Short mmCIF file of C-alpha atoms in Angstrom, two decimals:
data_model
loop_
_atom_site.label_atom_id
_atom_site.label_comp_id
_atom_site.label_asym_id
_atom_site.label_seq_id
_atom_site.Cartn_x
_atom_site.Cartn_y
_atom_site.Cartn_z
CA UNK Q 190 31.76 68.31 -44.80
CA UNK Q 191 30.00 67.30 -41.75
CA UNK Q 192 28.21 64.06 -43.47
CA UNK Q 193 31.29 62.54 -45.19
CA UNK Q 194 33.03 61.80 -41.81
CA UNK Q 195 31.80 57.93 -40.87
CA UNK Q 196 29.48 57.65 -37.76
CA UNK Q 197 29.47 53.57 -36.86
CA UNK Q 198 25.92 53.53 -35.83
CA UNK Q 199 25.08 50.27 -34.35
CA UNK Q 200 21.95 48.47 -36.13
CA UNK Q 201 19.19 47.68 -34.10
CA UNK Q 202 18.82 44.08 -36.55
CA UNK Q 203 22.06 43.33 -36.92
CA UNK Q 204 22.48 40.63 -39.30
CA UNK Q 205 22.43 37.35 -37.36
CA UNK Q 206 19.07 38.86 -35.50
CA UNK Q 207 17.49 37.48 -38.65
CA UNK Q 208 16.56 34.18 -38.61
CA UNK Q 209 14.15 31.75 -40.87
CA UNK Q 210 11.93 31.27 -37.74
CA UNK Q 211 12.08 35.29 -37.09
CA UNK Q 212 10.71 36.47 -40.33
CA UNK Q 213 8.02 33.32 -40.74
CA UNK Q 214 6.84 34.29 -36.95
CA UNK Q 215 7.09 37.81 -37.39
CA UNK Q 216 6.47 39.42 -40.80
CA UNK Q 217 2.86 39.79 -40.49
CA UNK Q 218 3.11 42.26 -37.55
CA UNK Q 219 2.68 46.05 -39.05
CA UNK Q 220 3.97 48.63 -36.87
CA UNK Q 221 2.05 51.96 -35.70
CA UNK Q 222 4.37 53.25 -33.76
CA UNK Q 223 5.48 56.66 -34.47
CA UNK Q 224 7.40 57.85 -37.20
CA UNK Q 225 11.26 56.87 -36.75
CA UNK Q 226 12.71 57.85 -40.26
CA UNK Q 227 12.41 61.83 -40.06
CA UNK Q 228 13.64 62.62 -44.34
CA UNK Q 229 10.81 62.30 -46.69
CA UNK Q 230 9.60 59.15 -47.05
CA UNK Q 231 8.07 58.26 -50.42
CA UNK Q 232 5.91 54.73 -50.81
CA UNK Q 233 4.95 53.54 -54.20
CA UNK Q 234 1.73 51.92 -54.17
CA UNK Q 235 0.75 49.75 -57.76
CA UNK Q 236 -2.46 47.82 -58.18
CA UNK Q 237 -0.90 44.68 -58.87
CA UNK Q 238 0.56 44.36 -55.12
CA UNK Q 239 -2.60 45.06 -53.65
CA UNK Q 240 -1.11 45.03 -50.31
CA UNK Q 241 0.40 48.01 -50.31
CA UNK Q 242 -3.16 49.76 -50.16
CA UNK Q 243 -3.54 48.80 -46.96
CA UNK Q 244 0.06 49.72 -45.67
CA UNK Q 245 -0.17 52.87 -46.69
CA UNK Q 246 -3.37 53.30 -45.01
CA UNK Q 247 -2.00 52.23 -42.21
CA UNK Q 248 0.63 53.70 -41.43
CA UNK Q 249 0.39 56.97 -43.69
CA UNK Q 250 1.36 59.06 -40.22
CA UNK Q 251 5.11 57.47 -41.30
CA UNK Q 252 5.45 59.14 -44.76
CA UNK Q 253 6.25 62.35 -46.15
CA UNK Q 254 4.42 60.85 -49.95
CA UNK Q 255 1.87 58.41 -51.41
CA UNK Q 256 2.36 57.64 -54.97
CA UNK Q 257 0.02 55.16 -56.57
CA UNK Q 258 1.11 54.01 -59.77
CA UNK Q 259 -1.94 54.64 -61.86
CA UNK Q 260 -1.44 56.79 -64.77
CA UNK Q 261 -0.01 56.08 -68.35
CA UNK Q 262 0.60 58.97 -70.96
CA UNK Q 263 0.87 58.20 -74.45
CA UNK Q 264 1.62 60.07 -77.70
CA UNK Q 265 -2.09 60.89 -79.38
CA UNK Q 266 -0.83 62.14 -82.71
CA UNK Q 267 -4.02 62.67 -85.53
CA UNK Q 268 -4.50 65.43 -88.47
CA UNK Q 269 -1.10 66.82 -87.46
CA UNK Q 270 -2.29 67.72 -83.82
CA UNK Q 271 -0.39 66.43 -81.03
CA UNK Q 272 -1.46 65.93 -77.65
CA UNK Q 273 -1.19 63.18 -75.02
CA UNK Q 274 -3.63 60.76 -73.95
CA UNK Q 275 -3.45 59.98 -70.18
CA UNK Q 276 -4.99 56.25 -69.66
CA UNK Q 277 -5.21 54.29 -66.05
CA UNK Q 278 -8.32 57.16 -64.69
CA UNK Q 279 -10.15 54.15 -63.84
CA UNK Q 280 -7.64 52.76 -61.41
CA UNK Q 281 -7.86 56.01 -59.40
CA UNK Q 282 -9.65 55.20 -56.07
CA UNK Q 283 -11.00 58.49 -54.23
CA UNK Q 284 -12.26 56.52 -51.27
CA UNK Q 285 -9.19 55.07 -50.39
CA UNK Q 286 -7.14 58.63 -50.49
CA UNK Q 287 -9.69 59.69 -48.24
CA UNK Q 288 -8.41 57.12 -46.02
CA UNK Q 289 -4.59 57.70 -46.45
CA UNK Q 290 -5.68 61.33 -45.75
CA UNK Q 291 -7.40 60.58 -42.55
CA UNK Q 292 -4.22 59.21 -40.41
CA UNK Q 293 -2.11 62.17 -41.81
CA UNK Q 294 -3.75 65.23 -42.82
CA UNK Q 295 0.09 66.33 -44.37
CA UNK Q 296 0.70 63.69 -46.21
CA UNK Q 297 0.84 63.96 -50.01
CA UNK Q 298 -0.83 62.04 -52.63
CA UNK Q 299 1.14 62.09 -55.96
CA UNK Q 300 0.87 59.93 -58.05
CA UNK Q 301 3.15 58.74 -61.02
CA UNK Q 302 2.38 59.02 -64.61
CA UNK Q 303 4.64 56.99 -66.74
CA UNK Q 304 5.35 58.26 -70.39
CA UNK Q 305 4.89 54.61 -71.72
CA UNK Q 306 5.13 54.05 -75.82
CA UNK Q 307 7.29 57.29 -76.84
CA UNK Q 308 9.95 55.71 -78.98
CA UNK Q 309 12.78 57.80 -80.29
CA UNK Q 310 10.83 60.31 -82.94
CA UNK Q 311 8.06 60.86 -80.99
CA UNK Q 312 10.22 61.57 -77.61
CA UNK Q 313 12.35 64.03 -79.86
CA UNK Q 314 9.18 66.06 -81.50
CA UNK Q 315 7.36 66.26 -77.86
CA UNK Q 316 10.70 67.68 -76.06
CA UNK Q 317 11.42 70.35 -79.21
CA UNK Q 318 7.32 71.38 -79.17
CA UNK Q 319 6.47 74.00 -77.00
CA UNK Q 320 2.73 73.69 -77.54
CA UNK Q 321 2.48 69.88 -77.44
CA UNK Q 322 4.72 70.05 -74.35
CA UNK Q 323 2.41 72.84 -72.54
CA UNK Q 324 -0.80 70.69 -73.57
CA UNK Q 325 0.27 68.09 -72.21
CA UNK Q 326 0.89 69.22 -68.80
CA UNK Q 327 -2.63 71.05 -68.85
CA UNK Q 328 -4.14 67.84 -68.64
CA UNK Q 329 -2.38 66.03 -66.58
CA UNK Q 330 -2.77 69.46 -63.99
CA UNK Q 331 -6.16 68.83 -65.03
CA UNK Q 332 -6.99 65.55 -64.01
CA UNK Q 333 -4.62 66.66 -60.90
CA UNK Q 334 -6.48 69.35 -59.48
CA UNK Q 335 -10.00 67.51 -60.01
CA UNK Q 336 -9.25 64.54 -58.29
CA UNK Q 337 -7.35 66.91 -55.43
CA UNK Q 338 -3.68 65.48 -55.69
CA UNK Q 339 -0.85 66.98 -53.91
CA UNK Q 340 1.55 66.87 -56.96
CA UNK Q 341 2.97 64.23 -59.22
CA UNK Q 342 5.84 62.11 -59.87
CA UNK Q 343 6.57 62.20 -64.03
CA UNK Q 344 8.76 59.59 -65.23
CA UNK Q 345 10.68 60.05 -68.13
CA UNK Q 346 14.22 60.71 -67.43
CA UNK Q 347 14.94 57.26 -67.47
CA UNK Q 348 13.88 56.22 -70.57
CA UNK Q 349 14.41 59.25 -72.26
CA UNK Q 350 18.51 59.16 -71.48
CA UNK Q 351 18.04 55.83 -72.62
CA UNK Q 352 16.55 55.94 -75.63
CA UNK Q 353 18.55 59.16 -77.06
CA UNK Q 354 21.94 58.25 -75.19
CA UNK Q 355 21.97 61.62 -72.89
CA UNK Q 356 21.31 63.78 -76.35
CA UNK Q 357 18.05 65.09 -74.88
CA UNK Q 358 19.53 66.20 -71.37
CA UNK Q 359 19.22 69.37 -72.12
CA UNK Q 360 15.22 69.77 -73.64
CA UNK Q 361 14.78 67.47 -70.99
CA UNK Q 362 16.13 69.89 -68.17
CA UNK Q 363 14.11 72.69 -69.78
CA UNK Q 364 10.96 70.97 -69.68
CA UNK Q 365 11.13 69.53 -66.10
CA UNK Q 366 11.95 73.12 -65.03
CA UNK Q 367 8.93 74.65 -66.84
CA UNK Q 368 6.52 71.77 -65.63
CA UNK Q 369 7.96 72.92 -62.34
CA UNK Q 370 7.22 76.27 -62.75
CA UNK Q 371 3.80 75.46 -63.92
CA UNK Q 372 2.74 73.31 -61.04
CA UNK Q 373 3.99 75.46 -58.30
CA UNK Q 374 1.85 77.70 -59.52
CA UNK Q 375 -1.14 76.06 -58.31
CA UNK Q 376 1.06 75.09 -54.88
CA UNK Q 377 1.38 71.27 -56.94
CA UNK Q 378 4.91 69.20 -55.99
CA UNK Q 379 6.94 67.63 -58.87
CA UNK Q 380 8.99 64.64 -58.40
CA UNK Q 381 11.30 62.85 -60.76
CA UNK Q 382 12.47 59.28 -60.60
CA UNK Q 383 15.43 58.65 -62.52
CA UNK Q 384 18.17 56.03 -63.70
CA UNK Q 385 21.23 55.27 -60.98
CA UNK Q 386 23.98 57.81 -61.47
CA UNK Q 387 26.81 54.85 -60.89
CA UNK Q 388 27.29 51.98 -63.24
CA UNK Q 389 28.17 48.65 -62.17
CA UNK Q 390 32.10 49.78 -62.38
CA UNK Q 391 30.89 52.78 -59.44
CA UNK Q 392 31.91 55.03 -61.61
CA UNK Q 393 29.46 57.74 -63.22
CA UNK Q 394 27.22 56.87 -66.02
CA UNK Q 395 25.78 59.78 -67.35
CA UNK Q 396 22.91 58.82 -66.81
CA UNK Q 397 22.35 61.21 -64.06
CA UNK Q 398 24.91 63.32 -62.66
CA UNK Q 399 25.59 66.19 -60.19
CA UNK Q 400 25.07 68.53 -62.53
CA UNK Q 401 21.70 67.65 -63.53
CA UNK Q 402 20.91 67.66 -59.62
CA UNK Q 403 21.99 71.39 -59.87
CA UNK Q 404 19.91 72.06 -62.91
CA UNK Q 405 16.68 70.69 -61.77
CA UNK Q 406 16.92 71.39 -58.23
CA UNK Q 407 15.46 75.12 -58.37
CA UNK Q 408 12.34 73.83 -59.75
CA UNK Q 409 11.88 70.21 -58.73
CA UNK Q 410 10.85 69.34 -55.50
CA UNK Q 411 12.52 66.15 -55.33
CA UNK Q 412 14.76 63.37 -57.28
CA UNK Q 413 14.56 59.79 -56.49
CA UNK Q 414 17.24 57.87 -57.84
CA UNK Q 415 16.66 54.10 -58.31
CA UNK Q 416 19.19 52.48 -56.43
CA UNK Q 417 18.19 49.00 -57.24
CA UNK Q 418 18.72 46.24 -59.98
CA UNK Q 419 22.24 46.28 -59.68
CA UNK Q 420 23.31 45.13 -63.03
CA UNK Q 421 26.71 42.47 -62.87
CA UNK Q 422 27.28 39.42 -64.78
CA UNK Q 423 27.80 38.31 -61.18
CA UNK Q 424 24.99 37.65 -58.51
CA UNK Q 425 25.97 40.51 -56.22
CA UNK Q 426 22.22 41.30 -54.83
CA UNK Q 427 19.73 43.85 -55.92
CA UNK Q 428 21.58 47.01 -54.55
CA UNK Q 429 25.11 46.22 -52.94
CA UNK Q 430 25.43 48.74 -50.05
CA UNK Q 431 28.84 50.40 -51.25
CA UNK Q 432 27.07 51.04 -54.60
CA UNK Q 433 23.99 52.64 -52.75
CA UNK Q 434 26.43 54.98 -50.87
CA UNK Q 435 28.41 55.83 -53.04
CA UNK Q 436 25.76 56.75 -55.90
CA UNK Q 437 24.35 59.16 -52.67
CA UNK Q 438 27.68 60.34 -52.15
CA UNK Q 439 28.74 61.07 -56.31
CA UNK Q 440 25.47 63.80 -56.09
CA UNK Q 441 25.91 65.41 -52.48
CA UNK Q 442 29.38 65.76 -51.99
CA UNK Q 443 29.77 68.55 -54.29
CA UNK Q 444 25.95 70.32 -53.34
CA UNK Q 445 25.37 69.08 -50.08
CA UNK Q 446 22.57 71.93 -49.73
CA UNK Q 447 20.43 69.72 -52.07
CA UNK Q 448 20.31 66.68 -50.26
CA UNK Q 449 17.31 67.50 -48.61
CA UNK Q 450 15.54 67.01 -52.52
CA UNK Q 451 17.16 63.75 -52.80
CA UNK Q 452 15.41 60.02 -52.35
CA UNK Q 453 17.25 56.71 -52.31
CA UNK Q 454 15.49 54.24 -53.83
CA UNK Q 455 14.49 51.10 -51.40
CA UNK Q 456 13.74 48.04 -53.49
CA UNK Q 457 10.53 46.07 -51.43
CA UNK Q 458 11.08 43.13 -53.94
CA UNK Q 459 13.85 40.45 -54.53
CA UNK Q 460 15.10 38.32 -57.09
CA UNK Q 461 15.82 34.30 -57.52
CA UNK Q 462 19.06 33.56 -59.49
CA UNK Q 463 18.71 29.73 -60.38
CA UNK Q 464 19.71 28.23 -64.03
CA UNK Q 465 21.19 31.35 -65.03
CA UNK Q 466 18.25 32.77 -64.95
CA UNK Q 467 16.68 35.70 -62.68
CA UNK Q 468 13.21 36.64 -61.88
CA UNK Q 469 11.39 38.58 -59.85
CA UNK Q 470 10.21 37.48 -56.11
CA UNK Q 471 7.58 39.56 -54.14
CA UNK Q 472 6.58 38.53 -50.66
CA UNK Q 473 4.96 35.47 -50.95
CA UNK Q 474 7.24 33.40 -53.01
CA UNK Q 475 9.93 34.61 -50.54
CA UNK Q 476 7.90 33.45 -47.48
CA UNK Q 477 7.04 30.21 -49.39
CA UNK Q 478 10.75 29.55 -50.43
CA UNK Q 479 11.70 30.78 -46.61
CA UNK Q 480 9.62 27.85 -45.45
CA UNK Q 481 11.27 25.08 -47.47
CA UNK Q 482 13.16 23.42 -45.11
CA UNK Q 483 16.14 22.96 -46.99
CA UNK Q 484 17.14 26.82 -47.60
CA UNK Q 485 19.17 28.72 -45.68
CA UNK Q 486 18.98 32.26 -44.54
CA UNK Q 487 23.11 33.78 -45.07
CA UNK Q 488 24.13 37.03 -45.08
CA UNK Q 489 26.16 38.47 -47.83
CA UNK Q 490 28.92 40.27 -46.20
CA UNK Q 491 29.79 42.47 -49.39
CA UNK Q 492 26.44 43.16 -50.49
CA UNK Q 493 25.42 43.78 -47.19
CA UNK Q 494 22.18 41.89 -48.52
CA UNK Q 495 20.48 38.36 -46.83
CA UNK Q 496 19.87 35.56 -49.44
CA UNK Q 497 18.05 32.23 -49.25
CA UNK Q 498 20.70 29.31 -50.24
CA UNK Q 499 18.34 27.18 -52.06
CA UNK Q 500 18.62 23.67 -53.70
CA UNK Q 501 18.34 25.19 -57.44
CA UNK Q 502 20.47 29.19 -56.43
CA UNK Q 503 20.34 31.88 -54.52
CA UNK Q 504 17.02 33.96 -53.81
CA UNK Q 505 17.82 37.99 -52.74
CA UNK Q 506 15.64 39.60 -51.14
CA UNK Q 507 15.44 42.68 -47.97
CA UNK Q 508 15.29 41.92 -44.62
CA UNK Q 509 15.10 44.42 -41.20
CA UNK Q 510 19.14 44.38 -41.27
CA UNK Q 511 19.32 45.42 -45.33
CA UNK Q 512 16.50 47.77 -44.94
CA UNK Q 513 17.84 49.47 -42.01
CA UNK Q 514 21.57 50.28 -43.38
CA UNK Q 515 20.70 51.68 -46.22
CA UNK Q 516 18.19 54.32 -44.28
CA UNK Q 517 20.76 54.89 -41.99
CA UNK Q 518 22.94 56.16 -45.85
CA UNK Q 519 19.49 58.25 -45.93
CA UNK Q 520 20.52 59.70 -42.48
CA UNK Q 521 24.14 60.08 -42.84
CA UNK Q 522 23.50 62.44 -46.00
CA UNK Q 523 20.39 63.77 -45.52
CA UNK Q 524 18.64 62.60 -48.19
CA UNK Q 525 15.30 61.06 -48.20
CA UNK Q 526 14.04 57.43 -49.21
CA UNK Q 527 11.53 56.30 -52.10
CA UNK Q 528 10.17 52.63 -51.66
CA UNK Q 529 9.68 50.30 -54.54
CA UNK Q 530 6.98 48.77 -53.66
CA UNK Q 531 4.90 49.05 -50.65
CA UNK Q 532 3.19 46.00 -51.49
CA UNK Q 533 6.26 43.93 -52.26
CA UNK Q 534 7.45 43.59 -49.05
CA UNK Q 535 6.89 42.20 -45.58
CA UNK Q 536 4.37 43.98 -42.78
CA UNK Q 537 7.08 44.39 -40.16
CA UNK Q 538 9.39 46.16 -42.50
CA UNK Q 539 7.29 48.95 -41.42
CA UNK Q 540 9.05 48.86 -37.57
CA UNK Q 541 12.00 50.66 -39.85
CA UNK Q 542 10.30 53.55 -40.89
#
């Protein structure tokens, strides 16, 4: 197979380009330049990194997708009816589509709906009825076709493999592929997120495999697998590069005709491991922690991941070097990229894509 044999591309930021002084100079700067990342291109967009509004109506002519993370849908369950309530409506923001819309007349606007509160019983009931199932999807291609979407990115898998231990996989498959169906219908794009198909050990999980890939793939316009939060006992980064690879690999070697419906995740965010502790860091605690003068920028050589040395632990977080070799994984299988979130990260990220 064509993709598995190694191409050494050289990186345009290799890792000692970045510097302290670089990013605090730079990182502001947002890049218009054409498009230089030619798979899909996915940005998430939530409203509590207001940022990423403006990024993605800035440079919109770089991606393939828009998703803005507005939509909740929750069991409604009363008199023995069941149907779904979708909540977050008053998050959705028609001028600012408009706007997205205007620097790329292709792009698509899809945005996610999370299946938030389903706990075990309900998540069993919903996947075994037909009707409730079929209801549900009305209104969501509803609310989808009023407010002129492209599509829309349903997340469930995750939580759904989760919760039952992969003993839904296969309601879960026949749902997705009817939703599918459904949507297509009215020339609507479905898009799944869902769990990391390698473990910590690189070895498959279950949690998504190759052969879900092949199940879904007829009817599913693309999978985005979240290739971040790297679980270890160890602090080994948010997404080591071997374990990015080879979770890419695991699904494409065998069905390399479906990496075109693929999308690596690309984490936008970082975390701070101090006092055994890790949390979150978006852009501005970075740049604020990057301006202490007594960090240091390092690179981790097997992470393939910069870090901020600080008095109190280590800080992780993506830089123009990280960034860049994982899209050039993209490249090398063919597979597209899904970022996590647009607002997370720094302006000048935006040179990569």
């Amino acid at each position: 197979l064509a993709f598995v044999q190694e191409r050494l591309v050289p990186l345009t930021h290799p890792p000692s380009s970045v510097t302290k002084q670089g990013v605090l100079r730079d990182h502001e700067k947002v890049d218009y330049t054409p498009r230089k990342f030619d798979n899909p291109l996915l940005v998430y967009v939530t409203p509590w990194n207001g940022k990423g509004y403006d990024l993605a109506k800035w440079v919109s002519h770089k991606v393939t997708h828009v998703s803005p993370v507005w939509l909740q849908v929750k069991p409604h369950i009363a008199d023995l009816s069941f149907s779904c309530r979708i909540l977050g409506t008053h998050d959705i923001d028609h001028e600012w589509v408009e706007d997205v819309r205007k620097n790329n007349s292709e792009v698509k606007i899809v945005p996610r709906v999370l299946f938030d509160d389903w706990d075990m019983e309900h998540l069993m009931a919903f996947l075994q009825n037909e009707a409730w199932m079929n209801r549900c999807l009305s209104d969501i291609m509803n609310l989808l076709t009023r407010s002129q979407f492209d599509g829309v990115v349903v997340e469930i898998w995750a939580n759904a493999m989760v919760q039952s231990q992969g003993e839904v996989t296969e309601v879960l498959v026949e749902m997705l592929n009817a939703w599918g169906s459904t949507l297509h219908k009215k020339d609507l794009q479905l898009i799944v997120p869902v769990g990391p198909p390698l473990g910590s050990n690189y070895q498959l999980s279950g949690m998504f495999t190759p052969g879900h890939l092949f199940a879904l793939a007829e009817k599913v316009d693309y999978i985005q697998i979240m290739t971040y939060d790297f679980v270890s006992k160890d602090t080994l980064g948010v997404a080591p590069y071997d374990w990015v690879e080879k979770s890419v690999a695991a699904l494409v070697e065998r069905t390399p005709e479906l990496a075109g419906q693929l999308m690596l995740g690309l984490n936008h965010y970082g975390y701070e491991y101090s006092n055994k502790r890790m949390q979150p860091v978006n852009f501005d605690k970075y740049l604020e922690k990057l301006g202490d003068k007594n960090s240091r920028l390092e690179w981790d050589t097997k992470s393939k991941e910069h870090f901020l040395r600080t008095s109190d632990g280590k800080v992780y977080y993506p830089s123009l070097t990280s960034i860049e070799m994982r899209l050039n994984i993209a490249r090398k299988y063919g597979v597209g990229a899904a970022i996590w979130d647009f607002g997370q990260g720094l302006n000048y990220f935006t040179q990569l894509l």
